[in-house]
Amino acid sequence: MRYYYDGCASWKWFYPYHYAPFAADLAAAIDPGQPADFELARPFRPFEQLMGVLPPRSAHALPEPLAQLMTDPGSEIADFYPEDFALDLNGKKFLWQAVVLLPFIDEARLVDAMGERLRKLSGDERRRNSVGEPVLFLSDAHPLCAPLVASYGPPPAPLVLTSCTEHSASVAGTLTPLPGAPLPGGLCEPPPFCGIEVAKALRPFTTSAAGATFTLPPPAKHVPQLLPGLVPPSPLLGACDAPCESKRYVRARGRGPPGGYGGKGGGKGGFGGHGGGGRDLGYRRLEGDRAPVDEQAVLDAIARRAAARQAREFQAADQIRAQLLAGGVEVDDRTKTWCVRDARLAAGPVSPPPGYYSPSSASPSSPPHPYAGRSPPHPGGGGGGGRENTHVRFGGEGGRHDRGGGGAGGGGPGPVRHGRSDGRHQPYARPPPGPPPGYGGGG
């Protein structure tokens, strides 16, 4: 982090390992009470840098006196360039992904070995091995170009920019006129090149830029803050981006346990209807529906249907829904509402159509048999009245039709009717005459 905020802490320091450290190693090596002290030193010069990173097969890129240090087996730094070295795949599959375990360069030995041979370099090679000044080129449309051209004189004087807020260029430092540099509108000669084809392509041209050496301001402690004179932009967020002031939470609708089952009808009569729900299921009448209907009977039917669905008796649940639709009542399970779609049909209590399984007339080949006497009734449960069951038997027992009783109140007694046959096949036994049973009350 210090490198990014304060610049290079040391030009000579490096991490003397081939593998990055663990966080635990760094924690053990860092002493908070003794901050690290780095020596700034100086960076390598160009040829020194190339000698530290190039392999021997790239020695032709260096001047001949320096290339011999890399290729001569008797060189004093020949151990820096081994021909055989270890490769650590470190879990990788291909050799080019391996960690190359080369020896680290000793800076002092490298500089000493190059000292005598640097004297054999030509003037151009010595220039190439030197560290020059940064050069900044400005277009004639740049706001600093006119002050820079004026600094060329006579007499030439450096252009010092002390604050980046004094102009729109947003730069601070010192611009020093570059001797021999062409100014905007002047003729620029291309530098000499060693290639004939390259030299043919280059032609003198009229420049529209001015150049100068650039020097950064003296280093100072970095303070992360807004620059003086900053004009903050206007906010882009509107009223729609503001957080909601009221906190409204939507509570999930839980599904309560189903109501209990009603008791059996009298004797071997039909089973009592399922209990009309031990608790409120949350169904409500649709707002604006004013058609006459027995609301309690509708809610009891909805509760029995919910109990049947909870018990996975889907056929019974569909029958109850069909009864409600036949009575003109439609239930919406998604919104948990119900309403009367046909006021004419819903003028009276919601009741099932008579005889779901009983034909309107007896079979001509099987005349109706007399009904047996009423058996002692068995009390029904707290649920609705018994449902109608029809049985077909072969043999001596014959057909039997059972209908549980009960009215609008709690599950009432269920009368039992028996019919006997002479062993012939009876398709259906006729139900006893009388009005259909009503729904029982809530269980």
Short mmCIF file of C-alpha atoms in Angstrom, two decimals:
data_model
loop_
_atom_site.label_atom_id
_atom_site.label_comp_id
_atom_site.label_asym_id
_atom_site.label_seq_id
_atom_site.Cartn_x
_atom_site.Cartn_y
_atom_site.Cartn_z
CA MET A 1 0.00 0.00 0.00
CA ARG A 2 2.87 2.37 0.65
CA TYR A 3 3.98 2.00 -2.97
CA TYR A 4 0.59 3.21 -4.24
CA TYR A 5 0.26 6.12 -1.81
CA ASP A 6 3.85 7.31 -1.26
CA GLY A 7 5.74 5.86 -4.23
CA CYS A 8 8.52 3.30 -4.25
CA ALA A 9 9.83 2.66 -0.72
CA SER A 10 13.09 1.05 -1.88
CA TRP A 11 14.59 0.35 -5.29
CA LYS A 12 16.86 -2.41 -4.02
CA TRP A 13 14.53 -4.42 -1.79
CA PHE A 14 12.84 -7.55 -3.13
CA TYR A 15 11.07 -10.56 -1.62
CA PRO A 16 13.80 -13.24 -1.45
CA TYR A 17 11.53 -16.28 -1.95
CA HIS A 18 9.99 -18.02 -4.92
CA TYR A 19 6.58 -18.42 -3.28
CA ALA A 20 4.25 -15.85 -1.75
CA PRO A 21 3.98 -15.94 2.04
CA PHE A 22 0.99 -17.07 4.07
CA ALA A 23 -0.91 -14.45 6.01
CA ALA A 24 0.25 -16.13 9.22
CA ASP A 25 3.89 -15.68 8.12
CA LEU A 26 3.34 -11.98 7.52
CA ALA A 27 1.65 -11.57 10.89
CA ALA A 28 4.59 -13.25 12.61
CA ALA A 29 7.21 -11.20 10.73
CA ILE A 30 5.64 -7.77 11.24
CA ASP A 31 6.41 -6.03 14.51
CA PRO A 32 3.93 -3.16 15.06
CA GLY A 33 6.29 -1.51 17.53
CA GLN A 34 9.19 -1.41 15.05
CA PRO A 35 8.16 -0.09 11.63
CA ALA A 36 10.09 -1.30 8.60
CA ASP A 37 12.94 0.96 7.50
CA PHE A 38 13.66 0.86 3.77
CA GLU A 39 16.60 2.39 1.95
CA LEU A 40 15.45 4.25 -1.15
CA ALA A 41 18.73 3.66 -3.12
CA ARG A 42 18.44 4.07 -6.90
CA PRO A 43 16.85 2.02 -9.67
CA PHE A 44 18.89 -0.13 -12.07
CA ARG A 45 20.10 1.52 -15.23
CA PRO A 46 18.74 0.03 -18.49
CA PHE A 47 21.60 -2.41 -19.20
CA GLU A 48 21.77 -3.48 -15.55
CA GLN A 49 18.06 -4.20 -15.62
CA LEU A 50 18.40 -6.30 -18.77
CA MET A 51 21.32 -8.23 -17.29
CA GLY A 52 19.10 -9.08 -14.30
CA VAL A 53 16.11 -10.43 -16.24
CA LEU A 54 17.25 -11.73 -19.65
CA PRO A 55 18.34 -15.36 -20.18
CA PRO A 56 21.67 -16.16 -21.93
CA ARG A 57 19.89 -16.87 -25.23
CA SER A 58 18.82 -13.19 -25.35
CA ALA A 59 22.39 -11.88 -24.89
CA HIS A 60 22.40 -10.57 -28.48
CA ALA A 61 20.13 -7.72 -27.31
CA LEU A 62 23.01 -6.32 -25.22
CA PRO A 63 26.27 -4.70 -26.29
CA GLU A 64 28.99 -7.26 -26.96
CA PRO A 65 31.11 -6.49 -23.85
CA LEU A 66 28.09 -7.16 -21.62
CA ALA A 67 26.82 -10.16 -23.57
CA GLN A 68 30.05 -12.02 -22.81
CA LEU A 69 29.23 -11.90 -19.10
CA MET A 70 26.16 -14.01 -19.78
CA THR A 71 27.58 -16.50 -22.28
CA ASP A 72 31.17 -17.02 -21.06
CA PRO A 73 31.34 -20.04 -18.69
CA GLY A 74 34.34 -18.42 -16.96
CA SER A 75 32.47 -15.19 -16.19
CA GLU A 76 32.45 -14.08 -12.57
CA ILE A 77 28.64 -14.04 -12.62
CA ALA A 78 28.10 -17.19 -14.71
CA ASP A 79 26.19 -18.74 -11.76
CA PHE A 80 23.42 -16.18 -12.35
CA TYR A 81 22.61 -17.90 -15.65
CA PRO A 82 22.54 -21.70 -15.07
CA GLU A 83 21.78 -24.05 -17.94
CA ASP A 84 20.17 -26.63 -15.64
CA PHE A 85 17.64 -25.53 -13.04
CA ALA A 86 14.68 -27.00 -11.16
CA LEU A 87 11.03 -26.64 -12.14
CA ASP A 88 8.25 -26.89 -9.58
CA LEU A 89 4.89 -27.69 -11.16
CA ASN A 90 3.21 -26.75 -7.88
CA GLY A 91 0.05 -28.65 -8.84
CA LYS A 92 0.04 -27.53 -12.47
CA LYS A 93 -0.05 -29.82 -15.50
CA PHE A 94 2.21 -28.17 -18.09
CA LEU A 95 5.86 -27.17 -17.78
CA TRP A 96 5.26 -23.61 -18.88
CA GLN A 97 3.04 -23.23 -15.80
CA ALA A 98 5.79 -24.32 -13.42
CA VAL A 99 7.69 -22.13 -10.96
CA VAL A 100 11.24 -21.67 -12.30
CA LEU A 101 13.67 -21.95 -9.38
CA LEU A 102 16.40 -19.63 -10.66
CA PRO A 103 18.99 -18.07 -8.36
CA PHE A 104 18.37 -14.51 -7.20
CA ILE A 105 20.60 -11.74 -8.59
CA ASP A 106 23.14 -10.26 -6.22
CA GLU A 107 23.04 -6.53 -7.01
CA ALA A 108 26.54 -5.75 -5.72
CA ARG A 109 28.19 -8.58 -7.71
CA LEU A 110 26.34 -7.61 -10.89
CA VAL A 111 27.33 -3.93 -10.70
CA ASP A 112 30.97 -4.80 -9.95
CA ALA A 113 31.17 -7.23 -12.88
CA MET A 114 29.77 -4.64 -15.28
CA GLY A 115 31.96 -1.78 -14.05
CA GLU A 116 35.05 -2.46 -16.22
CA ARG A 117 33.06 -3.42 -19.31
CA LEU A 118 30.92 -0.25 -19.28
CA ARG A 119 34.04 1.71 -20.26
CA LYS A 120 34.13 -0.22 -23.54
CA LEU A 121 30.69 1.04 -24.61
CA SER A 122 30.30 3.56 -27.43
CA GLY A 123 28.89 7.02 -26.89
CA ASP A 124 25.44 6.06 -28.18
CA GLU A 125 25.41 2.94 -25.97
CA ARG A 126 26.32 5.02 -22.94
CA ARG A 127 23.48 7.41 -23.75
CA ARG A 128 21.07 4.50 -24.01
CA ASN A 129 22.26 3.25 -20.61
CA SER A 130 21.57 6.56 -18.87
CA VAL A 131 18.42 7.62 -17.01
CA GLY A 132 16.84 10.60 -18.80
CA GLU A 133 14.25 13.14 -17.76
CA PRO A 134 10.54 12.67 -18.42
CA VAL A 135 9.40 14.67 -21.45
CA LEU A 136 5.89 16.08 -21.68
CA PHE A 137 4.41 17.05 -25.06
CA LEU A 138 1.44 19.41 -25.24
CA SER A 139 -0.84 20.03 -28.21
CA ASP A 140 -1.36 23.61 -29.37
CA ALA A 141 -5.00 23.25 -28.22
CA HIS A 142 -3.95 22.48 -24.64
CA PRO A 143 -4.41 25.31 -22.09
CA LEU A 144 -0.75 25.01 -20.99
CA CYS A 145 0.72 25.14 -24.48
CA ALA A 146 0.72 28.96 -24.76
CA PRO A 147 2.43 29.48 -21.35
CA LEU A 148 4.98 26.80 -22.27
CA VAL A 149 5.83 28.47 -25.60
CA ALA A 150 6.23 31.79 -23.79
CA SER A 151 8.68 30.17 -21.35
CA TYR A 152 11.06 29.41 -24.24
CA GLY A 153 12.05 33.07 -24.08
CA PRO A 154 14.22 34.68 -24.67
CA PRO A 155 15.43 34.11 -22.10
CA PRO A 156 14.11 30.59 -21.43
CA ALA A 157 12.66 30.11 -17.98
CA PRO A 158 11.03 27.11 -16.30
CA LEU A 159 7.25 27.09 -16.03
CA VAL A 160 6.37 26.24 -12.43
CA LEU A 161 2.88 24.95 -11.75
CA THR A 162 2.36 24.99 -7.99
CA SER A 163 -1.31 23.99 -7.83
CA CYS A 164 -3.45 21.96 -10.11
CA THR A 165 -6.44 24.20 -9.31
CA GLU A 166 -4.92 27.30 -10.93
CA HIS A 167 -5.83 26.08 -14.41
CA SER A 168 -7.94 23.44 -16.11
CA ALA A 169 -4.96 21.20 -16.92
CA SER A 170 -5.11 19.55 -13.46
CA VAL A 171 -1.35 19.05 -13.22
CA ALA A 172 1.33 20.34 -10.86
CA GLY A 173 5.09 20.35 -11.31
CA THR A 174 7.82 22.12 -13.27
CA LEU A 175 8.05 22.35 -17.08
CA THR A 176 11.54 23.18 -18.33
CA PRO A 177 12.06 24.15 -22.02
CA LEU A 178 13.68 21.35 -23.98
CA PRO A 179 16.72 22.56 -25.96
CA GLY A 180 16.37 21.98 -29.69
CA ALA A 181 12.71 20.97 -29.48
CA PRO A 182 10.54 22.38 -32.28
CA LEU A 183 7.63 24.63 -31.36
CA PRO A 184 4.13 24.52 -32.89
CA GLY A 185 4.35 25.40 -36.58
CA GLY A 186 8.04 24.44 -36.84
CA LEU A 187 9.56 21.77 -39.08
CA CYS A 188 10.43 18.54 -37.32
CA GLU A 189 13.16 16.32 -38.78
CA PRO A 190 12.79 12.59 -38.08
CA PRO A 191 15.60 11.03 -36.01
CA PRO A 192 18.07 8.76 -37.83
CA PHE A 193 17.20 5.06 -38.06
CA CYS A 194 19.35 2.10 -39.03
CA GLY A 195 16.79 0.61 -41.41
CA ILE A 196 16.65 1.78 -45.03
CA GLU A 197 12.98 0.94 -45.46
CA VAL A 198 12.11 2.77 -42.25
CA ALA A 199 14.09 5.84 -43.29
CA LYS A 200 12.23 5.95 -46.63
CA ALA A 201 8.86 6.06 -44.88
CA LEU A 202 9.81 8.94 -42.58
CA ARG A 203 9.54 12.46 -43.91
CA PRO A 204 9.95 15.88 -42.24
CA PHE A 205 6.63 17.24 -40.98
CA THR A 206 5.20 20.38 -39.39
CA THR A 207 4.58 19.85 -35.71
CA SER A 208 1.61 21.17 -33.75
CA ALA A 209 2.98 20.37 -30.27
CA ALA A 210 5.48 21.78 -27.82
CA GLY A 211 7.73 19.66 -25.59
CA ALA A 212 9.38 20.21 -22.21
CA THR A 213 10.98 18.16 -19.48
CA PHE A 214 8.63 17.55 -16.58
CA THR A 215 9.62 17.36 -12.92
CA LEU A 216 7.20 16.30 -10.22
CA PRO A 217 6.76 18.44 -7.12
CA PRO A 218 8.76 17.50 -4.02
CA PRO A 219 7.31 14.41 -2.33
CA ALA A 220 4.96 15.04 0.57
CA LYS A 221 2.98 12.90 2.93
CA HIS A 222 -0.14 11.68 1.25
CA VAL A 223 -3.37 12.84 2.87
CA PRO A 224 -6.53 11.35 1.38
CA GLN A 225 -8.83 14.35 1.11
CA LEU A 226 -10.75 16.40 -1.40
CA LEU A 227 -8.62 18.92 -3.24
CA PRO A 228 -9.13 22.58 -2.35
CA GLY A 229 -11.41 24.42 -4.73
CA LEU A 230 -13.35 21.31 -5.67
CA VAL A 231 -16.91 22.03 -6.78
CA PRO A 232 -18.99 18.92 -6.00
CA PRO A 233 -21.51 17.96 -8.67
CA SER A 234 -25.21 18.28 -8.03
CA PRO A 235 -26.88 15.15 -6.63
CA LEU A 236 -28.45 12.87 -9.18
CA LEU A 237 -30.85 11.06 -6.86
CA GLY A 238 -34.46 12.17 -6.86
CA ALA A 239 -37.45 11.69 -4.61
CA CYS A 240 -38.08 8.24 -6.08
CA ASP A 241 -34.66 7.07 -4.87
CA ALA A 242 -35.31 7.97 -1.23
CA PRO A 243 -35.94 5.05 1.14
CA CYS A 244 -39.49 4.34 2.21
CA GLU A 245 -40.32 6.00 5.52
CA SER A 246 -43.02 3.59 6.66
CA LYS A 247 -42.07 0.02 7.46
CA ARG A 248 -44.82 -2.33 6.41
CA TYR A 249 -44.26 -6.01 6.73
CA VAL A 250 -46.31 -8.68 5.02
CA ARG A 251 -46.99 -11.57 7.34
CA ALA A 252 -47.03 -14.95 5.67
CA ARG A 253 -50.33 -16.69 5.84
CA GLY A 254 -49.97 -19.86 7.82
CA ARG A 255 -52.14 -22.84 7.17
CA GLY A 256 -53.79 -24.05 10.33
CA PRO A 257 -54.58 -27.68 11.09
CA PRO A 258 -57.81 -29.05 9.62
CA GLY A 259 -60.96 -29.42 11.66
CA GLY A 260 -61.82 -32.75 13.17
CA TYR A 261 -64.03 -35.32 11.51
CA GLY A 262 -67.68 -35.54 12.47
CA GLY A 263 -69.04 -38.68 14.01
CA LYS A 264 -70.62 -41.48 12.02
CA GLY A 265 -74.26 -41.44 11.12
CA GLY A 266 -76.76 -43.72 12.75
CA GLY A 267 -75.99 -47.42 12.64
CA LYS A 268 -74.21 -48.25 9.45
CA GLY A 269 -75.24 -45.03 7.83
CA GLY A 270 -72.99 -42.74 5.88
CA PHE A 271 -70.07 -41.09 7.58
CA GLY A 272 -70.69 -37.74 9.14
CA GLY A 273 -69.37 -34.77 7.25
CA HIS A 274 -65.95 -33.52 8.14
CA GLY A 275 -65.79 -31.05 10.98
CA GLY A 276 -66.53 -27.54 9.95
CA GLY A 277 -63.05 -26.28 10.80
CA GLY A 278 -61.73 -25.81 14.29
CA ARG A 279 -60.44 -22.35 13.44
CA ASP A 280 -60.97 -19.56 10.92
CA LEU A 281 -59.53 -20.38 7.50
CA GLY A 282 -59.41 -16.76 6.43
CA TYR A 283 -62.07 -16.93 3.68
CA ARG A 284 -64.22 -13.82 3.43
CA ARG A 285 -67.10 -12.73 1.30
CA LEU A 286 -66.22 -10.60 -1.70
CA GLU A 287 -66.81 -6.93 -1.05
CA GLY A 288 -69.96 -5.66 -2.75
CA ASP A 289 -71.70 -9.06 -2.88
CA ARG A 290 -75.17 -8.56 -1.33
CA ALA A 291 -77.06 -11.54 -2.75
CA PRO A 292 -79.15 -13.45 -0.17
CA VAL A 293 -77.37 -16.59 1.00
CA ASP A 294 -76.80 -18.51 4.22
CA GLU A 295 -73.25 -17.34 4.94
CA GLN A 296 -72.71 -19.74 7.83
CA ALA A 297 -73.62 -22.70 5.64
CA VAL A 298 -71.19 -21.49 2.99
CA LEU A 299 -68.37 -21.10 5.52
CA ASP A 300 -69.07 -24.55 6.95
CA ALA A 301 -68.91 -26.05 3.45
CA ILE A 302 -65.62 -24.26 2.76
CA ALA A 303 -64.23 -25.59 6.04
CA ARG A 304 -65.23 -29.17 5.19
CA ARG A 305 -63.67 -28.80 1.77
CA ALA A 306 -60.42 -27.53 3.31
CA ALA A 307 -60.38 -30.45 5.75
CA ALA A 308 -60.90 -32.91 2.90
CA ARG A 309 -58.03 -31.40 0.93
CA GLN A 310 -55.81 -31.53 3.99
CA ALA A 311 -56.65 -35.23 4.38
CA ARG A 312 -55.90 -35.71 0.64
CA GLU A 313 -59.50 -36.71 -0.04
CA PHE A 314 -59.61 -34.70 -3.21
CA GLN A 315 -62.69 -36.41 -4.63
CA ALA A 316 -64.71 -35.39 -1.59
CA ALA A 317 -63.32 -31.86 -1.82
CA ASP A 318 -64.34 -31.65 -5.48
CA GLN A 319 -67.84 -32.81 -4.58
CA ILE A 320 -68.19 -30.05 -2.00
CA ARG A 321 -66.96 -27.49 -4.51
CA ALA A 322 -69.49 -28.77 -7.04
CA GLN A 323 -72.22 -28.42 -4.43
CA LEU A 324 -71.21 -24.82 -3.83
CA LEU A 325 -71.18 -24.06 -7.55
CA ALA A 326 -74.59 -25.69 -7.93
CA GLY A 327 -75.83 -23.36 -5.21
CA GLY A 328 -74.44 -20.35 -7.05
CA VAL A 329 -71.41 -19.84 -4.78
CA GLU A 330 -67.93 -19.53 -6.29
CA VAL A 331 -64.77 -19.82 -4.15
CA ASP A 332 -61.43 -18.25 -5.13
CA ASP A 333 -58.63 -20.05 -3.25
CA ARG A 334 -55.98 -17.64 -4.50
CA THR A 335 -57.54 -14.58 -2.85
CA LYS A 336 -59.46 -16.58 -0.19
CA THR A 337 -62.77 -14.98 -1.13
CA TRP A 338 -66.19 -16.29 -2.09
CA CYS A 339 -69.19 -14.68 -3.73
CA VAL A 340 -72.62 -15.46 -5.15
CA ARG A 341 -72.52 -15.59 -8.92
CA ASP A 342 -76.21 -16.42 -9.42
CA ALA A 343 -78.53 -14.64 -7.02
CA ARG A 344 -81.47 -16.74 -8.20
CA LEU A 345 -79.82 -20.00 -7.20
CA ALA A 346 -78.41 -18.54 -4.00
CA ALA A 347 -81.72 -17.24 -2.72
CA GLY A 348 -81.91 -20.12 -0.25
CA PRO A 349 -79.36 -22.01 1.86
CA VAL A 350 -76.50 -23.61 0.02
CA SER A 351 -77.27 -27.30 -0.11
CA PRO A 352 -76.13 -30.20 -2.26
CA PRO A 353 -78.30 -31.28 -5.17
CA PRO A 354 -80.51 -34.23 -4.25
CA GLY A 355 -79.16 -37.72 -4.81
CA TYR A 356 -75.69 -37.58 -6.34
CA TYR A 357 -75.64 -41.33 -6.78
CA SER A 358 -79.38 -42.10 -6.82
CA PRO A 359 -81.19 -42.44 -10.16
CA SER A 360 -84.47 -40.64 -10.66
CA SER A 361 -86.31 -43.89 -11.19
CA ALA A 362 -85.73 -47.53 -10.48
CA SER A 363 -84.56 -49.99 -13.10
CA PRO A 364 -87.51 -51.61 -14.91
CA SER A 365 -86.01 -55.08 -14.42
CA SER A 366 -85.55 -54.58 -10.71
CA PRO A 367 -88.61 -53.22 -8.92
CA PRO A 368 -87.97 -51.41 -5.71
CA HIS A 369 -87.93 -53.52 -2.58
CA PRO A 370 -89.63 -52.44 0.57
CA TYR A 371 -87.47 -50.65 3.01
CA ALA A 372 -86.67 -52.10 6.35
CA GLY A 373 -87.73 -50.42 9.51
CA ARG A 374 -85.74 -47.59 10.98
CA SER A 375 -82.83 -48.87 13.03
CA PRO A 376 -81.92 -47.22 16.30
CA PRO A 377 -80.09 -44.02 15.47
CA HIS A 378 -76.53 -43.44 16.50
CA PRO A 379 -75.69 -39.88 17.43
CA GLY A 380 -73.53 -38.03 14.89
CA GLY A 381 -70.41 -36.04 15.80
CA GLY A 382 -70.05 -32.34 15.98
CA GLY A 383 -69.49 -32.17 12.24
CA GLY A 384 -71.95 -31.96 9.39
CA GLY A 385 -74.47 -34.63 8.57
CA GLY A 386 -73.58 -37.96 7.07
CA ARG A 387 -72.94 -38.32 3.38
CA GLU A 388 -74.95 -40.57 1.15
CA ASN A 389 -73.48 -43.98 0.30
CA THR A 390 -74.82 -46.51 -2.18
CA HIS A 391 -73.65 -50.11 -2.12
CA VAL A 392 -74.20 -52.85 -4.71
CA ARG A 393 -73.95 -56.41 -3.51
CA PHE A 394 -74.22 -59.73 -5.27
CA GLY A 395 -75.88 -62.56 -3.41
CA GLY A 396 -78.05 -62.72 -0.39
CA GLU A 397 -77.34 -59.26 1.06
CA GLY A 398 -78.55 -57.41 -2.00
CA GLY A 399 -78.22 -53.67 -2.50
CA ARG A 400 -78.10 -51.26 0.41
CA HIS A 401 -78.56 -47.53 0.36
CA ASP A 402 -77.38 -45.54 3.38
CA ARG A 403 -77.94 -41.88 3.97
CA GLY A 404 -76.67 -40.03 6.99
CA GLY A 405 -79.05 -37.56 8.45
CA GLY A 406 -78.43 -34.25 10.11
CA GLY A 407 -79.63 -30.73 9.58
CA ALA A 408 -78.27 -27.24 9.80
CA GLY A 409 -77.16 -27.74 13.36
CA GLY A 410 -74.67 -30.24 14.69
CA GLY A 411 -74.45 -33.64 13.08
CA GLY A 412 -77.72 -35.40 13.82
CA PRO A 413 -78.63 -39.08 13.92
CA GLY A 414 -78.29 -40.98 10.72
CA PRO A 415 -81.23 -43.28 9.86
CA VAL A 416 -80.39 -46.54 8.13
CA ARG A 417 -82.47 -48.12 5.38
CA HIS A 418 -81.88 -51.67 4.29
CA GLY A 419 -83.15 -53.44 1.22
CA ARG A 420 -82.94 -57.15 0.49
CA SER A 421 -83.04 -58.90 -2.83
CA ASP A 422 -83.47 -62.40 -4.06
CA GLY A 423 -79.89 -62.72 -5.20
CA ARG A 424 -80.28 -61.01 -8.54
CA HIS A 425 -78.05 -58.11 -9.50
CA GLN A 426 -79.49 -54.81 -8.26
CA PRO A 427 -77.89 -51.82 -10.03
CA TYR A 428 -78.98 -49.32 -7.40
CA ALA A 429 -81.31 -49.21 -4.47
CA ARG A 430 -83.66 -46.28 -4.36
CA PRO A 431 -83.03 -43.82 -1.57
CA PRO A 432 -85.78 -43.26 0.96
CA PRO A 433 -88.19 -40.47 0.14
CA GLY A 434 -87.85 -37.15 1.86
CA PRO A 435 -85.96 -33.92 1.60
CA PRO A 436 -82.17 -34.04 1.20
CA PRO A 437 -80.12 -33.67 4.37
CA GLY A 438 -78.78 -30.26 5.24
CA TYR A 439 -75.23 -29.43 6.27
CA GLY A 440 -74.22 -29.84 9.86
CA GLY A 441 -72.81 -27.12 11.99
CA GLY A 442 -69.17 -26.47 12.76
CA GLY A 443 -67.32 -29.32 14.41
#
